[in-house]
Every structure is written in C-alpha cells, then in structure tokens.
Short mmCIF file of C-alpha atoms and ligand atoms in Angstrom, two decimals:
data_model
loop_
_atom_site.label_atom_id
_atom_site.label_comp_id
_atom_site.label_asym_id
_atom_site.label_seq_id
_atom_site.Cartn_x
_atom_site.Cartn_y
_atom_site.Cartn_z
CA MET A 1 -16.21 8.71 -13.89
CA THR A 2 -14.00 10.37 -16.29
CA ALA A 3 -13.22 14.07 -15.51
CA GLY A 4 -13.53 16.62 -18.41
CA VAL A 5 -15.30 13.69 -20.89
CA THR A 6 -19.03 13.86 -21.19
CA VAL A 7 -21.49 11.67 -23.24
CA ASP A 8 -22.62 13.34 -26.53
CA GLY A 9 -26.21 15.21 -26.00
CA LEU A 10 -26.39 14.66 -22.50
CA PRO A 11 -25.35 17.18 -19.67
CA GLY A 12 -22.30 17.06 -18.22
CA ARG A 13 -23.29 17.63 -14.54
CA MET A 14 -26.01 16.23 -12.44
CA ILE A 15 -27.34 16.48 -9.04
CA ALA A 16 -26.60 13.54 -6.54
CA ILE A 17 -26.91 12.38 -2.93
CA ALA A 18 -23.40 12.58 -1.73
CA ILE A 19 -22.09 11.24 2.09
CA THR A 20 -20.32 14.12 3.34
CA GLU A 21 -18.84 12.31 6.44
CA PRO A 22 -19.93 9.26 8.53
CA GLY A 23 -22.93 10.07 10.65
CA GLY A 24 -26.75 10.96 10.96
CA PRO A 25 -29.04 11.32 7.67
CA GLU A 26 -27.99 14.78 8.15
CA VAL A 27 -24.79 14.03 6.36
CA LEU A 28 -26.58 13.51 3.29
CA ARG A 29 -25.94 16.37 0.94
CA ALA A 30 -27.34 17.38 -2.73
CA GLU A 31 -24.16 17.87 -4.87
CA THR A 32 -23.51 18.73 -8.30
CA ARG A 33 -21.12 15.97 -9.78
CA ALA A 34 -20.02 14.66 -13.50
CA VAL A 35 -22.21 12.56 -15.04
CA PRO A 36 -20.45 9.36 -15.01
CA VAL A 37 -19.35 7.82 -18.58
CA PRO A 38 -20.11 4.44 -19.06
CA LYS A 39 -16.98 2.08 -19.68
CA GLU A 40 -16.98 -0.84 -21.57
CA GLY A 41 -19.82 -3.18 -20.87
CA GLU A 42 -21.76 -0.09 -19.06
CA VAL A 43 -24.90 1.95 -19.92
CA LEU A 44 -25.78 5.31 -18.50
CA ILE A 45 -29.25 5.07 -16.86
CA ARG A 46 -31.25 8.45 -16.74
CA VAL A 47 -32.99 7.40 -13.18
CA ALA A 48 -36.41 7.41 -12.66
CA ALA A 49 -35.91 6.53 -9.00
CA ALA A 50 -33.46 4.27 -6.56
CA GLY A 51 -34.68 1.53 -4.55
CA MET A 52 -33.55 2.17 -0.88
CA ASN A 53 -31.57 -0.85 1.29
CA ARG A 54 -30.89 -0.94 4.64
CA GLY A 55 -27.53 -1.06 3.66
CA ASP A 56 -27.66 2.33 2.43
CA LEU A 57 -28.08 3.84 6.18
CA LEU A 58 -24.74 1.50 7.08
CA GLN A 59 -22.84 3.07 4.26
CA ARG A 60 -24.23 6.71 5.69
CA GLN A 61 -22.61 5.47 9.09
CA GLY A 62 -19.64 4.50 7.46
CA LEU A 63 -20.39 1.21 8.44
CA TYR A 64 -20.54 -0.57 4.65
CA PRO A 65 -18.01 1.33 2.69
CA PRO A 66 -18.37 0.84 -1.28
CA PRO A 67 -16.11 -1.81 -3.02
CA PRO A 68 -13.16 -1.16 -4.47
CA GLY A 69 -14.13 0.92 -7.99
CA ALA A 70 -17.58 1.57 -6.80
CA SER A 71 -19.01 5.01 -7.05
CA ASP A 72 -19.07 6.55 -3.14
CA LEU A 73 -22.54 7.59 -3.76
CA PRO A 74 -25.01 5.55 -1.87
CA GLY A 75 -27.85 3.57 -4.13
CA LEU A 76 -27.69 -0.12 -4.79
CA GLU A 77 -30.56 -0.23 -7.69
CA VAL A 78 -31.94 2.12 -9.96
CA SER A 79 -34.49 1.89 -12.99
CA GLY A 80 -35.02 4.19 -15.60
CA LEU A 81 -34.15 4.90 -19.30
CA VAL A 82 -30.87 4.11 -21.12
CA ALA A 83 -29.29 7.34 -21.94
CA ALA A 84 -26.35 6.03 -23.43
CA CYS A 85 -24.49 2.85 -24.41
CA GLY A 86 -20.53 2.35 -23.78
CA PRO A 87 -18.28 0.36 -25.79
CA GLY A 88 -18.92 -3.32 -26.09
CA VAL A 89 -22.48 -3.05 -25.08
CA ALA A 90 -25.23 -5.51 -27.06
CA GLY A 91 -28.95 -6.20 -26.76
CA LEU A 92 -29.58 -2.68 -25.01
CA ALA A 93 -30.31 0.66 -26.84
CA VAL A 94 -30.89 4.01 -25.65
CA GLY A 95 -34.53 4.76 -24.81
CA ASP A 96 -34.57 1.15 -23.35
CA ARG A 97 -36.78 0.68 -19.93
CA VAL A 98 -34.37 -1.20 -17.49
CA CYS A 99 -34.06 -1.44 -13.71
CA ALA A 100 -30.35 -2.33 -12.55
CA LEU A 101 -28.27 -3.94 -9.71
CA VAL A 102 -25.46 -1.40 -9.22
CA ALA A 103 -22.46 -1.25 -6.68
CA GLY A 104 -23.30 2.31 -5.81
CA GLY A 105 -24.11 5.55 -7.39
CA GLY A 106 -28.30 4.82 -7.50
CA TYR A 107 -28.98 8.28 -5.56
CA ALA A 108 -28.57 10.49 -8.56
CA GLU A 109 -29.96 11.69 -11.77
CA TYR A 110 -27.77 9.27 -14.00
CA CYS A 111 -26.18 6.17 -12.81
CA ALA A 112 -23.71 3.76 -14.72
CA ALA A 113 -24.20 0.05 -14.95
CA PRO A 114 -22.92 -3.18 -15.99
CA ALA A 115 -25.25 -3.93 -19.04
CA ALA A 116 -25.09 -7.62 -17.54
CA GLN A 117 -26.91 -6.21 -14.26
CA CYS A 118 -29.80 -4.80 -15.97
CA LEU A 119 -33.23 -5.95 -16.58
CA PRO A 120 -35.99 -5.13 -18.86
CA VAL A 121 -38.73 -3.54 -17.36
CA PRO A 122 -42.13 -4.77 -18.80
CA ASP A 123 -44.78 -3.02 -20.57
CA GLY A 124 -47.40 -3.31 -17.73
CA LEU A 125 -44.53 -2.35 -14.79
CA ASP A 126 -44.54 1.16 -14.00
CA LEU A 127 -40.53 2.47 -14.60
CA ALA A 128 -40.02 4.00 -11.34
CA THR A 129 -41.52 1.22 -9.24
CA ALA A 130 -39.15 -1.19 -11.19
CA ALA A 131 -36.18 0.63 -9.34
CA ALA A 132 -37.48 -1.75 -6.12
CA LEU A 133 -36.80 -5.01 -7.69
CA PRO A 134 -33.19 -5.79 -8.43
CA GLU A 135 -31.40 -6.02 -4.82
CA ALA A 136 -34.43 -7.88 -3.53
CA LEU A 137 -34.51 -10.50 -6.29
CA CYS A 138 -30.94 -10.73 -6.73
CA THR A 139 -30.45 -11.28 -2.97
CA VAL A 140 -33.47 -13.75 -2.44
CA TRP A 141 -32.38 -16.03 -5.45
CA THR A 142 -28.52 -16.37 -4.90
CA ASN A 143 -29.11 -16.87 -1.09
CA LEU A 144 -32.40 -19.00 -1.44
CA VAL A 145 -31.65 -21.47 -4.76
CA GLU A 146 -27.74 -21.59 -4.38
CA ARG A 147 -26.52 -20.89 -0.58
CA GLY A 148 -30.15 -22.65 0.44
CA ARG A 149 -30.27 -25.14 -2.38
CA LEU A 150 -34.15 -24.33 -2.40
CA ARG A 151 -36.24 -27.54 -4.28
CA ALA A 152 -39.51 -28.07 -4.98
CA GLY A 153 -41.52 -29.22 -2.06
CA ASP A 154 -39.30 -27.64 0.73
CA ASN A 155 -40.80 -25.83 3.61
CA VAL A 156 -39.21 -22.55 3.98
CA LEU A 157 -38.98 -19.81 6.92
CA ILE A 158 -38.36 -16.26 5.79
CA HIS A 159 -37.44 -13.91 8.78
CA GLY A 160 -38.15 -9.93 8.13
CA GLY A 161 -41.11 -11.39 6.32
CA ALA A 162 -42.37 -7.56 5.93
CA SER A 163 -38.88 -5.96 4.95
CA GLY A 164 -37.97 -5.15 1.23
CA ILE A 165 -35.95 -8.41 0.94
CA GLY A 166 -38.60 -10.73 3.05
CA THR A 167 -41.75 -9.24 0.87
CA ILE A 168 -40.00 -10.57 -2.52
CA ALA A 169 -38.54 -13.62 -0.57
CA ILE A 170 -41.93 -14.83 0.24
CA GLN A 171 -43.19 -14.37 -3.30
CA ALA A 172 -40.05 -16.02 -4.78
CA ALA A 173 -40.05 -19.16 -2.65
CA ARG A 174 -44.02 -19.56 -3.53
CA PHE A 175 -42.77 -19.50 -7.27
CA LEU A 176 -39.77 -21.43 -6.60
CA SER A 177 -42.21 -24.34 -5.80
CA ALA A 178 -41.83 -24.19 -1.83
CA ALA A 179 -44.45 -26.35 0.25
CA ARG A 180 -45.01 -24.48 2.69
CA VAL A 181 -43.76 -20.83 3.55
CA PHE A 182 -43.73 -19.09 7.05
CA ALA A 183 -42.99 -15.95 7.57
CA THR A 184 -42.33 -13.71 10.82
CA ALA A 185 -42.63 -10.22 11.56
CA GLY A 186 -43.58 -7.56 14.38
CA SER A 187 -46.71 -5.76 14.14
CA PRO A 188 -49.75 -6.82 12.87
CA ASP A 189 -49.91 -4.91 9.72
CA LYS A 190 -46.81 -6.57 8.78
CA LEU A 191 -47.83 -9.83 9.38
CA ALA A 192 -51.18 -8.93 7.55
CA LEU A 193 -48.88 -8.13 4.40
CA CYS A 194 -47.25 -11.66 4.92
CA ALA A 195 -50.29 -13.68 4.70
CA GLU A 196 -51.24 -11.39 1.75
CA LEU A 197 -47.94 -11.97 -0.27
CA GLY A 198 -48.41 -16.20 0.08
CA ALA A 199 -47.51 -16.91 3.39
CA ASP A 200 -48.81 -19.88 4.74
CA ARG A 201 -48.23 -18.80 8.12
CA ALA A 202 -47.31 -15.32 9.51
CA ILE A 203 -45.79 -15.59 12.60
CA ASP A 204 -45.60 -12.77 15.28
CA HIS A 205 -41.78 -13.04 16.65
CA ARG A 206 -43.05 -10.64 19.37
CA ASN A 207 -45.68 -12.80 20.95
CA GLU A 208 -45.09 -15.97 19.29
CA ASP A 209 -42.14 -18.64 19.22
CA PHE A 210 -41.40 -19.40 15.81
CA VAL A 211 -39.43 -22.71 16.59
CA ALA A 212 -42.82 -23.84 18.09
CA ILE A 213 -44.92 -23.00 15.60
CA VAL A 214 -42.90 -24.57 12.27
CA LYS A 215 -42.33 -27.82 14.09
CA ASP A 216 -45.69 -28.34 14.70
CA ALA A 217 -47.12 -27.08 11.62
CA THR A 218 -44.69 -29.92 9.71
CA GLY A 219 -45.40 -32.56 12.40
CA GLY A 220 -42.22 -32.25 14.25
CA ARG A 221 -39.95 -32.25 11.23
CA GLY A 222 -38.94 -28.41 10.79
CA VAL A 223 -37.98 -26.21 7.86
CA ASP A 224 -35.70 -26.99 4.85
CA VAL A 225 -34.71 -23.41 4.52
CA ILE A 226 -34.56 -20.21 6.57
CA LEU A 227 -33.33 -17.30 5.40
CA ASP A 228 -32.30 -14.99 8.18
CA MET A 229 -31.40 -11.26 8.52
CA VAL A 230 -31.58 -11.19 12.82
CA GLY A 231 -28.86 -13.41 14.17
CA GLY A 232 -28.09 -13.09 17.64
CA ASP A 233 -30.30 -15.38 19.97
CA TYR A 234 -32.15 -16.50 16.42
CA LEU A 235 -28.98 -18.88 15.84
CA GLU A 236 -29.70 -21.32 18.48
CA ARG A 237 -33.72 -21.06 17.68
CA ASN A 238 -33.19 -21.27 13.96
CA ILE A 239 -31.16 -24.62 14.32
CA GLU A 240 -33.75 -25.80 16.33
CA ALA A 241 -36.49 -25.08 13.73
CA LEU A 242 -34.50 -26.98 10.57
CA ALA A 243 -35.42 -29.93 9.71
CA VAL A 244 -32.79 -32.77 8.86
CA GLU A 245 -30.13 -31.63 6.00
CA GLY A 246 -31.15 -28.10 6.39
CA ARG A 247 -30.02 -25.08 5.09
CA LEU A 248 -29.81 -21.45 7.33
CA VAL A 249 -28.53 -18.81 5.38
CA HIS A 250 -27.58 -15.25 6.68
CA ILE A 251 -28.23 -12.37 5.16
CA SER A 252 -27.38 -9.79 7.84
CA PHE A 253 -27.19 -10.05 11.53
CA ILE A 254 -29.36 -7.03 13.17
CA ALA A 255 -29.44 -8.41 16.44
CA GLY A 256 -25.95 -9.58 16.36
CA SER A 257 -23.08 -11.72 14.94
CA ARG A 258 -21.32 -12.86 17.88
CA VAL A 259 -23.03 -15.37 19.48
CA CYS A 260 -22.63 -18.20 21.94
CA ALA A 261 -25.09 -21.66 20.56
CA GLU A 262 -25.69 -25.03 21.10
CA LEU A 263 -24.10 -26.28 17.61
CA ARG A 264 -24.20 -30.11 18.54
CA PRO A 265 -27.67 -30.61 15.84
CA VAL A 266 -25.40 -29.07 13.15
CA MET A 267 -23.95 -32.90 13.61
CA THR A 268 -26.74 -34.46 14.25
CA LYS A 269 -28.95 -33.34 11.52
CA ARG A 270 -26.30 -32.30 9.08
CA LEU A 271 -27.23 -29.20 8.83
CA THR A 272 -25.51 -26.57 6.26
CA ILE A 273 -25.21 -22.97 7.93
CA THR A 274 -24.21 -20.14 5.26
CA GLY A 275 -24.61 -16.72 3.76
CA SER A 276 -23.49 -14.38 1.52
CA THR A 277 -23.30 -10.79 0.81
CA LEU A 278 -24.23 -9.17 -2.79
CA ARG A 279 -22.63 -6.10 -2.73
CA GLY A 280 -19.05 -7.19 -2.58
CA ARG A 281 -19.42 -10.08 -5.24
CA SER A 282 -17.40 -9.59 -8.63
CA PRO A 283 -19.25 -8.38 -11.76
CA ALA A 284 -19.18 -11.95 -13.35
CA ASP A 285 -20.67 -13.27 -10.22
CA LYS A 286 -23.46 -10.57 -10.32
CA ALA A 287 -24.00 -11.16 -14.10
CA ALA A 288 -24.66 -15.10 -13.01
CA ILE A 289 -26.94 -13.67 -10.55
CA VAL A 290 -29.14 -11.46 -12.66
CA ALA A 291 -29.22 -14.26 -15.32
CA GLY A 292 -30.80 -16.79 -12.61
CA VAL A 293 -33.02 -14.25 -11.31
CA ARG A 294 -34.14 -13.72 -15.14
CA ALA A 295 -34.73 -17.08 -16.05
CA ASP A 296 -36.45 -18.12 -12.58
CA LEU A 297 -38.21 -15.23 -11.24
CA TRP A 298 -38.72 -12.44 -14.20
CA PRO A 299 -40.77 -14.34 -15.75
CA ARG A 300 -43.33 -13.90 -12.86
CA VAL A 301 -42.54 -10.10 -12.72
CA ALA A 302 -43.54 -9.79 -16.57
CA ASP A 303 -46.57 -11.53 -16.08
CA GLY A 304 -47.75 -9.38 -12.82
CA GLN A 305 -47.54 -12.26 -10.58
CA LEU A 306 -44.71 -11.07 -8.50
CA ARG A 307 -44.69 -7.85 -7.27
CA ALA A 308 -43.04 -4.95 -5.57
CA VAL A 309 -44.32 -3.98 -2.40
CA LEU A 310 -44.11 -0.21 -2.14
CA ASP A 311 -44.45 1.23 1.42
CA ARG A 312 -43.52 5.28 0.03
CA GLY A 313 -41.42 7.41 -2.34
CA PHE A 314 -39.51 10.39 -1.35
CA ALA A 315 -37.92 13.13 -3.80
CA LEU A 316 -34.41 12.42 -4.27
CA ALA A 317 -33.77 16.02 -2.43
CA ASP A 318 -35.25 14.61 0.47
CA ALA A 319 -32.93 11.48 1.23
CA ALA A 320 -32.25 12.36 4.67
CA ALA A 321 -36.04 12.11 5.51
CA ALA A 322 -36.13 8.86 3.38
CA HIS A 323 -33.23 7.60 5.63
CA ARG A 324 -34.89 8.67 8.99
CA TYR A 325 -38.07 7.23 8.08
CA MET A 326 -36.34 3.77 7.33
CA HIS A 327 -34.57 3.81 10.20
CA GLU A 328 -37.71 4.13 12.08
CA GLY A 329 -38.55 0.60 10.95
CA ARG A 330 -42.51 1.23 10.31
CA HIS A 331 -42.40 0.79 6.50
CA ARG A 332 -43.56 -2.26 4.80
CA GLY A 333 -41.68 -3.62 1.50
CA LYS A 334 -40.01 -0.72 -0.21
CA ILE A 335 -38.72 2.98 -0.24
CA LEU A 336 -38.23 4.35 -3.17
CA LEU A 337 -36.16 7.82 -4.00
CA HIS A 338 -37.39 9.67 -7.13
CA THR A 339 -35.42 11.75 -9.20
CA GLY A 340 -36.89 15.29 -9.49
CA ARG A 341 -37.69 15.43 -13.75
CA ARG A 342 -39.19 11.41 -13.66
CA PRO A 343 -38.18 10.60 -17.05
CA SER A 344 -40.95 9.73 -19.78
CA ASP A 345 -41.92 5.87 -19.78
CA LYS A 346 -41.97 6.28 -23.64
CA LYS A 347 -38.99 5.84 -26.02
CA PRO A 348 -37.35 9.25 -27.46
CA GLY A 349 -39.83 10.16 -30.69
CA GLU A 350 -43.11 8.68 -29.11
CA GLU A 351 -45.40 11.47 -27.42
CA PRO A 352 -44.60 11.02 -23.18
CA THR A 353 -47.74 10.28 -21.16
CA THR A 354 -47.10 12.98 -18.76
N1 LIG B 1 -26.56 -10.17 2.27
C1 LIG B 1 -26.99 -9.55 1.27
O1 LIG B 1 -26.76 -9.56 0.48
C2 LIG B 1 -27.78 -8.45 1.20
C3 LIG B 1 -28.47 -7.55 0.58
C4 LIG B 1 -29.60 -6.99 0.86
C5 LIG B 1 -30.37 -6.39 2.34
N2 LIG B 1 -29.27 -7.32 3.26
C6 LIG B 1 -29.86 -7.29 4.68
O2 LIG B 1 -31.19 -7.65 4.50
C7 LIG B 1 -31.99 -7.05 5.88
C8 LIG B 1 -33.51 -6.36 5.23
O3 LIG B 1 -33.13 -5.03 4.32
P1 LIG B 1 -34.03 -4.31 3.59
O4 LIG B 1 -33.65 -3.42 3.15
O5 LIG B 1 -35.26 -5.03 3.39
O6 LIG B 1 -34.28 -3.82 5.20
P2 LIG B 1 -36.09 -3.32 5.93
O7 LIG B 1 -36.87 -3.54 4.68
O8 LIG B 1 -35.32 -1.99 6.85
O9 LIG B 1 -36.12 -4.63 7.01
C9 LIG B 1 -35.80 -4.68 8.06
C10 LIG B 1 -36.55 -5.87 8.56
O10 LIG B 1 -35.99 -6.23 9.87
C11 LIG B 1 -36.51 -6.43 10.69
N3 LIG B 1 -35.96 -6.60 12.21
C12 LIG B 1 -35.27 -5.51 12.48
N4 LIG B 1 -34.84 -5.80 14.04
C13 LIG B 1 -35.40 -6.97 14.03
C14 LIG B 1 -35.39 -7.73 15.49
N5 LIG B 1 -34.62 -7.57 16.38
N6 LIG B 1 -36.01 -9.02 15.33
C15 LIG B 1 -36.41 -9.48 14.23
N7 LIG B 1 -36.36 -8.73 12.89
C16 LIG B 1 -36.37 -7.51 12.84
C17 LIG B 1 -37.93 -5.61 10.76
O11 LIG B 1 -39.25 -6.33 10.78
P3 LIG B 1 -40.26 -6.16 11.99
O12 LIG B 1 -40.12 -4.60 11.89
O13 LIG B 1 -41.51 -7.08 11.69
O14 LIG B 1 -39.62 -6.86 13.15
C18 LIG B 1 -37.74 -5.57 9.62
O15 LIG B 1 -38.82 -5.46 8.43
C19 LIG B 1 -30.88 -5.74 6.10
O16 LIG B 1 -30.47 -6.18 7.58
C20 LIG B 1 -29.77 -5.77 4.82
O17 LIG B 1 -28.80 -5.31 5.57
C21 LIG B 1 -28.56 -7.96 3.03
#
C-alpha cells in the first residue's frame, strides 16, 4: 500500500478488519485503511467475500504472523471483481470475476492480489461462493499431488474430512482418480457430509479406530496417502495405517507437534513423512500451485462437479462473531465474510442482477 496514491476512479479509503493486538475475537476491529495500490503484476479486487481459514484464528492470537511484505490484515482468499490492474498484468481486465489466493489482506473491501494467483470464476458459480475455494484447492493440490505424489488407483485417507480443507480434499482425491477415499470426522452430520462428498467410508474418530478400518477395507495393505491436520497421537497410528511406500502429509498439528512415536515402520515400509505450509511459499511457488489447480481441478469446478461446501456467511463487520463461531468447531465446510456492499456479478455497463 502506498500512502497518498490512489487508483483512478476508486475510493481512496476502505473498511477493513484489523487485528489491534494479539488476543480473542474482540481484538478484531473495523478500521478505515487506504485502498491498496496494485503493484507490478498485481490486480486490485473489489471484494465480494473473503473465505475464513483456521489460520486466521491463529494469526489473531499472534501465533501465525504474516510473511514479510504481506498485509497485516487477516484473510488468505477472496473473490470479487477486478477493479484495477497494476503494471504488467496480462490476461485480466477490469470487471473480470475472479477469486484469489493472497498472503493476507482479505478481510477488507479491496484487496491486492498477484494476477498469477487469481482464478477466473465460471459463469455458473456465485461470485461470493468462489471465495471459499482458493486456499483449500491450493493446499489440497500441493499436498496431495506434489508432496503426497497421489497416483491413480491409490487409496487415500483424509483427516478432518468435514473441515474447509477436508471437504475439498475428499472431492479432489476422487477427481485425481484415487481408488478409495477414507475420511475421518467427529459427529454424525459431519460423517454424512463426508459420504455425500464421495468418501467411500466416513470414519467416526471419536468412536472408531481408523487404523483398523482402513486396514480391514484394504485387505491389510493400508492406504497410500494420508492428509493429516491432527498430529499428536495420530502420527504413530498414521504410520500404522500406511501401505508400503506410503506418504504421510502434514498440513497442521491441531493435537500437537511434539510426539514420541515408533518410527521403525518408516524404514521397513519405506514411508515418506512430509508436509508444507502454503502462506509462506514464494510468489513463484504459489503461481505454480495455482497453475496446477487450474489444470487439474478447476475444470471440475467450472463444470459444477467440484463444489465449495458453505456452512454460513457473516458480514465483514461481524468478523469477531465469525471467529467465535469457527472456534466452536461445529461448522461443516467453509465460513465466508461478505463485504457490506456486495459487488454486482455483472461487468461494468451490464445491468446488475440485484
Ligand atoms: N499447511 C497449510 O498450508 C494449511 C493451509 C490451510 C489450512 N491448514 C490447516 O488445515 C486445518 C484445517 O483448516 P480449515 O480452515 O479447514 O479448518 P476447520 O474448517 O476449522 O477444520 C478444522 C477441523 O479439525 C478437526 N479437528 C479438530 N480437532 C481435532 C482432533 N483433536 N482430532 C481430529 N480432528 C480434529 C475438526 O474436525 P471434527 O470436528 O470432525 O473432529 C475440524 O473439522 C487447520 O489446522 C489449518 O491450520 C494448513
């Protein structure tokens, strides 16, 4: 953001939700900020909605700082209309419907995003709903395809199957030609959602043993890829549940990252234990990941087969309530923050639909 510089024809100031200090949801406050000026290769998006992620709660608590150079505002994904293009942007124009992966700044009326991290929102997809897709699709794609080396015919286990990430991971594993998809969740409605999204077996992690179930279902072989956000005592059980040459991919450690585990099977089964975080990746890495999503998964979004699961939306001004709601953990799929003045889905010059 460059002080004193504004984009022609756009307001100089906007409403954004800032983190005033590390703490609970009450530290989220509406502030007036300068509208970002898109830099080389960036577009300015007039935000329709921002997708919420668990990382936003960690950032608010002071546990997940923005990477160097990123906005201090929370918000890792947005959808909206391109409001301005910075120098050197090709292939996008003012008025285009896009959603974007960003390193921060999504909880605002306007957000700057690298053009290479934008995806075109297809006609059949509601503009605000598209905000639920970039972070989950990119996280799932890079961790299943690049780190997990998912191949057609593999058996896959997705932990947290009803989470924002999990709901996309179940569907993506299917479209990436997994043989069988197993998913864990912690309540009957979440288990039903996992099955509805394509899990061959939804496993109740409170009352069932996922190791025994995947072993039994695969004739004792185990699964080839596990996407795990839990950690803690899941590490040893994941190792047990993996087939020979299996890959365990960590994207979080909700139950703890300091673990004592029997690691001998890593040698005997020639396992790979890996993981990644998306936010801190370089712009070049993120561009490559978005390109991978665009090639492998976006066509399924465009034809309506791969869908965002929306739990509920809040007004941007109610971000604190949205954080309390996500913290409670009863949600299934994604939570959205809608800007007060929802942009028309039409391009300039066309009649708005609402
Ligand atoms: N590495 C990366 O690049 C990256 C990117 C995005 C997100 N993430 C991480 O991925 C995770 C999911 O993100 P999200 O935004 O989709 O969050 P979310 O919707 O809030 O989902 C969190 C899920 O965690 C599950 N869970 C919580 N405690 C658990 C436990 N003790 N045992 C088993 N499951 C438990 C819950 O499932 P049940 O209620 O069914 O138990 C819930 O569905 C978060 O931890 C986030 O930090 C990582």
